[in-house]
Amino acid sequence: MSSLSSNSLLRDLEDQLPSNYEKEREDLPLKEIPGGYGLPFFGAIKDRWDFYYNQGQDGFFQARMTQYNSTVFRANGPPGPFMAKNPKVIVLLDAASFPILFDMTKVEKKNVFDGTYMPSTGFTGGYRVLSFLDPSEPKHKALKGYFLSVLSSKHDNFIPLLRKSLTELFHTLNSELSSKKEVQFNPISDTYSFEYVFNLFCGKTPKDTILGSKANTTVDTWLVPQVAPLITIGVSKFLQLAEDLLIHTFPIPPFLVKSKYDKIYQAFSTSATKVLDRAKEFALDKEEACHNLIFLACFNTYGGMKVLFPNLFKWIGRAGPSLHAQLAHEIRNIVKQEGGVTFAAIEKMVLTKSVVYEVLRIEPPVPFQYGHAKEDLVIQSHDASFKVKKGEMMFGYQPFATKDPKVFENPKKFVACRFMGKGEENLKYVFWSNGRESEDPTVDNKQCPGKDLVVLMARVLLVEFFLKYDTFTCVDEPFLLGTMVTFTSLTKVSKFHQLKSME
């Protein structure tokens, strides 16, 4: 272990926990929600330009939070006209107000997966898939139950299949870096991430299907038009107007990627037969189940890995060799003690778990969450209460809510041991999965059915890496909805410390 041990890190963290972060909020003053929407149409256009170009994503929220001296305010949510019929939202930026979005008795989640707009169902075979359904809709219970059952049936495959893909991933990364000064991590990670996801649900590699060796590229081509309204490519000022017109003003029609989606559907429908056969147990049509499975595997799971895996290396890379040494020490010792990489071994890696949770807190892979008020209700920030009328949309920007200074000490700082010891109590303020990390997905809520699998994948990624390498260096830069990570060095485990192979 490095000179700063896990125990001393833990003591320091416990000393820093705010004493009043569970402040009573029963008698907060009732206030009008500040902010506004500006002139019809033009107000929404102005907010869109502030969000994408003039201020940037964080700047947009920070400027209004400062202006109104409130973490709850009114604004127009992106992308606005003509993509969204109604861009008006109530923004929630703190850990007190944000969880209202998880209360299915108070908010409706119908067609709000992407916010104020909904991509055409032409992208998903004509079906409104699970992510766009509210729990009150009959199909929601059947589809959510189906997915939870499928994931449970795959439990024994999670670790072995992922380790196989990660071994190939790191071998490719190391091989390319040996002949170059730097190597982009994302393209390599995407290739093997999709291979893992497809293998998990279909029992074969995508190379053995119509998708071929460029499977993830095909999936990316289908993914991008659906999320394009929420991104900016980072073009020069001279091209901002063109970009805004092309991807923020009118939806990209699904027919442009229909041939790609047809390939994806054919690959899943012919390869995931065992998984699709389970659909009848939930009174689901096999075709509808397949379109939903594609969305779960390709959009929710693979799409999440595209963001999360680079983010892990971004923050651990920034933390430097001291943290690398601590992770390597914990991982190698526990794997040796447990006789391999098992669920039990991974569960004992408290620092590794904390690091994963901290990355999910500081840079959640899905930053936006939405819900319409089912009735007139009152929401509370730390300082005030606000009335919300039935039908109004609430828009939670998660990166601010999970950096709430009234919950987390030094919230903008990456603290590897933040969720160790007493700090683990604050997992209820980690919201990346459309629910509290301390809660579980059920058929009656909208929490990600693969929540535990995502956390496990992130932990296994770190385990596999630090069984093979001592340290690394990388650089990072913003890229679409996430981060582009470029490795500049990899230091293999020295032979003196190398563990015997434990399969």
mmCIF file of N, CA, C and O in Angstrom, residues 269-303:
data_model
loop_
_atom_site.group_PDB
_atom_site.id
_atom_site.type_symbol
_atom_site.label_atom_id
_atom_site.label_comp_id
_atom_site.label_asym_id
_atom_site.label_seq_id
_atom_site.Cartn_x
_atom_site.Cartn_y
_atom_site.Cartn_z
ATOM 1 N N SER A 269 -32.591 -11.296 -33.068
ATOM 2 C CA SER A 269 -33.741 -12.210 -33.176
ATOM 3 C C SER A 269 -33.314 -13.639 -33.498
ATOM 4 O O SER A 269 -33.982 -14.601 -33.101
ATOM 5 N N THR A 270 -32.193 -13.790 -34.200
ATOM 6 C CA THR A 270 -31.728 -15.136 -34.540
ATOM 7 C C THR A 270 -30.724 -15.694 -33.539
ATOM 8 O O THR A 270 -30.487 -16.910 -33.517
ATOM 9 N N SER A 271 -30.131 -14.835 -32.703
ATOM 10 C CA SER A 271 -29.089 -15.288 -31.781
ATOM 11 C C SER A 271 -29.543 -15.369 -30.329
ATOM 12 O O SER A 271 -29.029 -16.187 -29.563
ATOM 13 N N ALA A 272 -30.494 -14.515 -29.948
ATOM 14 C CA ALA A 272 -30.932 -14.467 -28.544
ATOM 15 C C ALA A 272 -32.188 -15.301 -28.338
ATOM 16 O O ALA A 272 -33.081 -14.936 -27.562
ATOM 17 N N THR A 273 -32.265 -16.427 -29.006
ATOM 18 C CA THR A 273 -33.499 -17.227 -28.974
ATOM 19 C C THR A 273 -33.870 -17.707 -27.573
ATOM 20 O O THR A 273 -35.040 -17.698 -27.192
ATOM 21 N N LYS A 274 -32.870 -18.125 -26.793
ATOM 22 C CA LYS A 274 -33.164 -18.603 -25.431
ATOM 23 C C LYS A 274 -33.733 -17.485 -24.565
ATOM 24 O O LYS A 274 -34.662 -17.689 -23.776
ATOM 25 N N VAL A 275 -33.144 -16.295 -24.701
ATOM 26 C CA VAL A 275 -33.632 -15.146 -23.938
ATOM 27 C C VAL A 275 -35.029 -14.754 -24.404
ATOM 28 O O VAL A 275 -35.921 -14.479 -23.593
ATOM 29 N N LEU A 276 -35.247 -14.746 -25.698
ATOM 30 C CA LEU A 276 -36.545 -14.338 -26.235
ATOM 31 C C LEU A 276 -37.630 -15.358 -25.933
ATOM 32 O O LEU A 276 -38.812 -15.002 -25.809
ATOM 33 N N ASP A 277 -37.262 -16.613 -25.799
ATOM 34 C CA ASP A 277 -38.253 -17.639 -25.452
ATOM 35 C C ASP A 277 -38.859 -17.398 -24.070
ATOM 36 O O ASP A 277 -39.986 -17.832 -23.790
ATOM 37 N N ARG A 278 -38.128 -16.692 -23.197
ATOM 38 C CA ARG A 278 -38.631 -16.400 -21.853
ATOM 39 C C ARG A 278 -39.764 -15.379 -21.886
ATOM 40 O O ARG A 278 -40.499 -15.225 -20.908
ATOM 41 N N ALA A 279 -39.890 -14.656 -22.989
ATOM 42 C CA ALA A 279 -40.881 -13.584 -23.066
ATOM 43 C C ALA A 279 -42.305 -14.098 -22.855
ATOM 44 O O ALA A 279 -43.150 -13.403 -22.270
ATOM 45 N N LYS A 280 -42.574 -15.315 -23.324
ATOM 46 C CA LYS A 280 -43.938 -15.849 -23.203
ATOM 47 C C LYS A 280 -44.351 -16.043 -21.745
ATOM 48 O O LYS A 280 -45.550 -16.018 -21.424
ATOM 49 N N GLU A 281 -43.360 -16.221 -20.865
ATOM 50 C CA GLU A 281 -43.665 -16.349 -19.442
ATOM 51 C C GLU A 281 -44.259 -15.064 -18.882
ATOM 52 O O GLU A 281 -44.901 -15.064 -17.832
ATOM 53 N N PHE A 282 -44.039 -13.944 -19.591
ATOM 54 C CA PHE A 282 -44.543 -12.647 -19.145
ATOM 55 C C PHE A 282 -45.618 -12.120 -20.097
ATOM 56 O O PHE A 282 -45.907 -10.923 -20.107
ATOM 57 N N ALA A 283 -46.177 -13.024 -20.887
ATOM 58 C CA ALA A 283 -47.251 -12.692 -21.836
ATOM 59 C C ALA A 283 -46.821 -11.619 -22.822
ATOM 60 O O ALA A 283 -47.601 -10.741 -23.190
ATOM 61 N N LEU A 284 -45.573 -11.709 -23.248
ATOM 62 C CA LEU A 284 -45.029 -10.739 -24.195
ATOM 63 C C LEU A 284 -44.848 -11.380 -25.564
ATOM 64 O O LEU A 284 -44.415 -12.542 -25.659
ATOM 65 N N ASP A 285 -45.165 -10.636 -26.585
ATOM 66 C CA ASP A 285 -44.906 -11.068 -27.945
ATOM 67 C C ASP A 285 -43.406 -11.077 -28.192
ATOM 68 O O ASP A 285 -42.687 -10.174 -27.759
ATOM 69 N N LYS A 286 -42.908 -12.099 -28.892
ATOM 70 C CA LYS A 286 -41.467 -12.247 -29.088
ATOM 71 C C LYS A 286 -40.869 -11.076 -29.869
ATOM 72 O O LYS A 286 -39.747 -10.636 -29.592
ATOM 73 N N GLU A 287 -41.608 -10.555 -30.834
ATOM 74 C CA GLU A 287 -41.099 -9.418 -31.618
ATOM 75 C C GLU A 287 -40.930 -8.187 -30.749
ATOM 76 O O GLU A 287 -39.901 -7.519 -30.780
ATOM 77 N N GLU A 288 -41.930 -7.882 -29.934
ATOM 78 C CA GLU A 288 -41.837 -6.731 -29.039
ATOM 79 C C GLU A 288 -40.716 -6.943 -28.020
ATOM 80 O O GLU A 288 -39.969 -6.007 -27.692
ATOM 81 N N ALA A 289 -40.584 -8.164 -27.523
ATOM 82 C CA ALA A 289 -39.515 -8.471 -26.578
ATOM 83 C C ALA A 289 -38.153 -8.235 -27.214
ATOM 84 O O ALA A 289 -37.234 -7.720 -26.571
ATOM 85 N N CYS A 290 -38.006 -8.586 -28.479
ATOM 86 C CA CYS A 290 -36.720 -8.424 -29.163
ATOM 87 C C CYS A 290 -36.358 -6.955 -29.316
ATOM 88 O O CYS A 290 -35.216 -6.562 -29.071
ATOM 89 N N HIS A 291 -37.317 -6.126 -29.725
ATOM 90 C CA HIS A 291 -37.035 -4.695 -29.859
ATOM 91 C C HIS A 291 -36.659 -4.090 -28.501
ATOM 92 O O HIS A 291 -35.779 -3.223 -28.414
ATOM 93 N N ASN A 292 -37.325 -4.540 -27.460
ATOM 94 C CA ASN A 292 -36.992 -4.056 -26.118
ATOM 95 C C ASN A 292 -35.623 -4.558 -25.671
ATOM 96 O O ASN A 292 -34.863 -3.825 -25.029
ATOM 97 N N LEU A 293 -35.300 -5.811 -26.004
ATOM 98 C CA LEU A 293 -33.995 -6.361 -25.644
ATOM 99 C C LEU A 293 -32.880 -5.593 -26.345
ATOM 100 O O LEU A 293 -31.834 -5.306 -25.739
ATOM 101 N N ILE A 294 -33.096 -5.229 -27.600
ATOM 102 C CA ILE A 294 -32.100 -4.441 -28.331
ATOM 103 C C ILE A 294 -31.857 -3.116 -27.626
ATOM 104 O O ILE A 294 -30.709 -2.684 -27.457
ATOM 105 N N PHE A 295 -32.926 -2.468 -27.193
ATOM 106 C CA PHE A 295 -32.765 -1.179 -26.522
ATOM 107 C C PHE A 295 -32.031 -1.342 -25.201
ATOM 108 O O PHE A 295 -31.142 -0.554 -24.867
ATOM 109 N N LEU A 296 -32.390 -2.381 -24.461
ATOM 110 C CA LEU A 296 -31.710 -2.639 -23.184
ATOM 111 C C LEU A 296 -30.224 -2.917 -23.403
ATOM 112 O O LEU A 296 -29.366 -2.349 -22.710
ATOM 113 N N ALA A 297 -29.925 -3.776 -24.372
ATOM 114 C CA ALA A 297 -28.534 -4.187 -24.594
ATOM 115 C C ALA A 297 -27.715 -3.097 -25.264
ATOM 116 O O ALA A 297 -26.596 -2.812 -24.848
ATOM 117 N N CYS A 298 -28.270 -2.487 -26.308
ATOM 118 C CA CYS A 298 -27.487 -1.564 -27.134
ATOM 119 C C CYS A 298 -27.526 -0.126 -26.644
ATOM 120 O O CYS A 298 -26.516 0.585 -26.686
ATOM 121 N N PHE A 299 -28.685 0.331 -26.192
ATOM 122 C CA PHE A 299 -28.790 1.716 -25.741
ATOM 123 C C PHE A 299 -28.435 1.829 -24.262
ATOM 124 O O PHE A 299 -27.506 2.556 -23.886
ATOM 125 N N ASN A 300 -29.169 1.104 -23.418
ATOM 126 C CA ASN A 300 -28.973 1.240 -21.971
ATOM 127 C C ASN A 300 -27.621 0.698 -21.504
ATOM 128 O O ASN A 300 -26.880 1.391 -20.792
ATOM 129 N N THR A 301 -27.288 -0.539 -21.895
ATOM 130 C CA THR A 301 -26.085 -1.186 -21.361
ATOM 131 C C THR A 301 -24.831 -0.763 -22.118
ATOM 132 O O THR A 301 -23.918 -0.166 -21.539
ATOM 133 N N TYR A 302 -24.761 -1.052 -23.397
ATOM 134 C CA TYR A 302 -23.594 -0.669 -24.186
ATOM 135 C C TYR A 302 -23.417 0.852 -24.211
ATOM 136 O O TYR A 302 -22.302 1.359 -24.047
ATOM 137 N N GLY A 303 -24.521 1.578 -24.381
ATOM 138 C CA GLY A 303 -24.433 3.040 -24.367
ATOM 139 C C GLY A 303 -23.886 3.565 -23.052
ATOM 140 O O GLY A 303 -23.104 4.515 -23.020
#
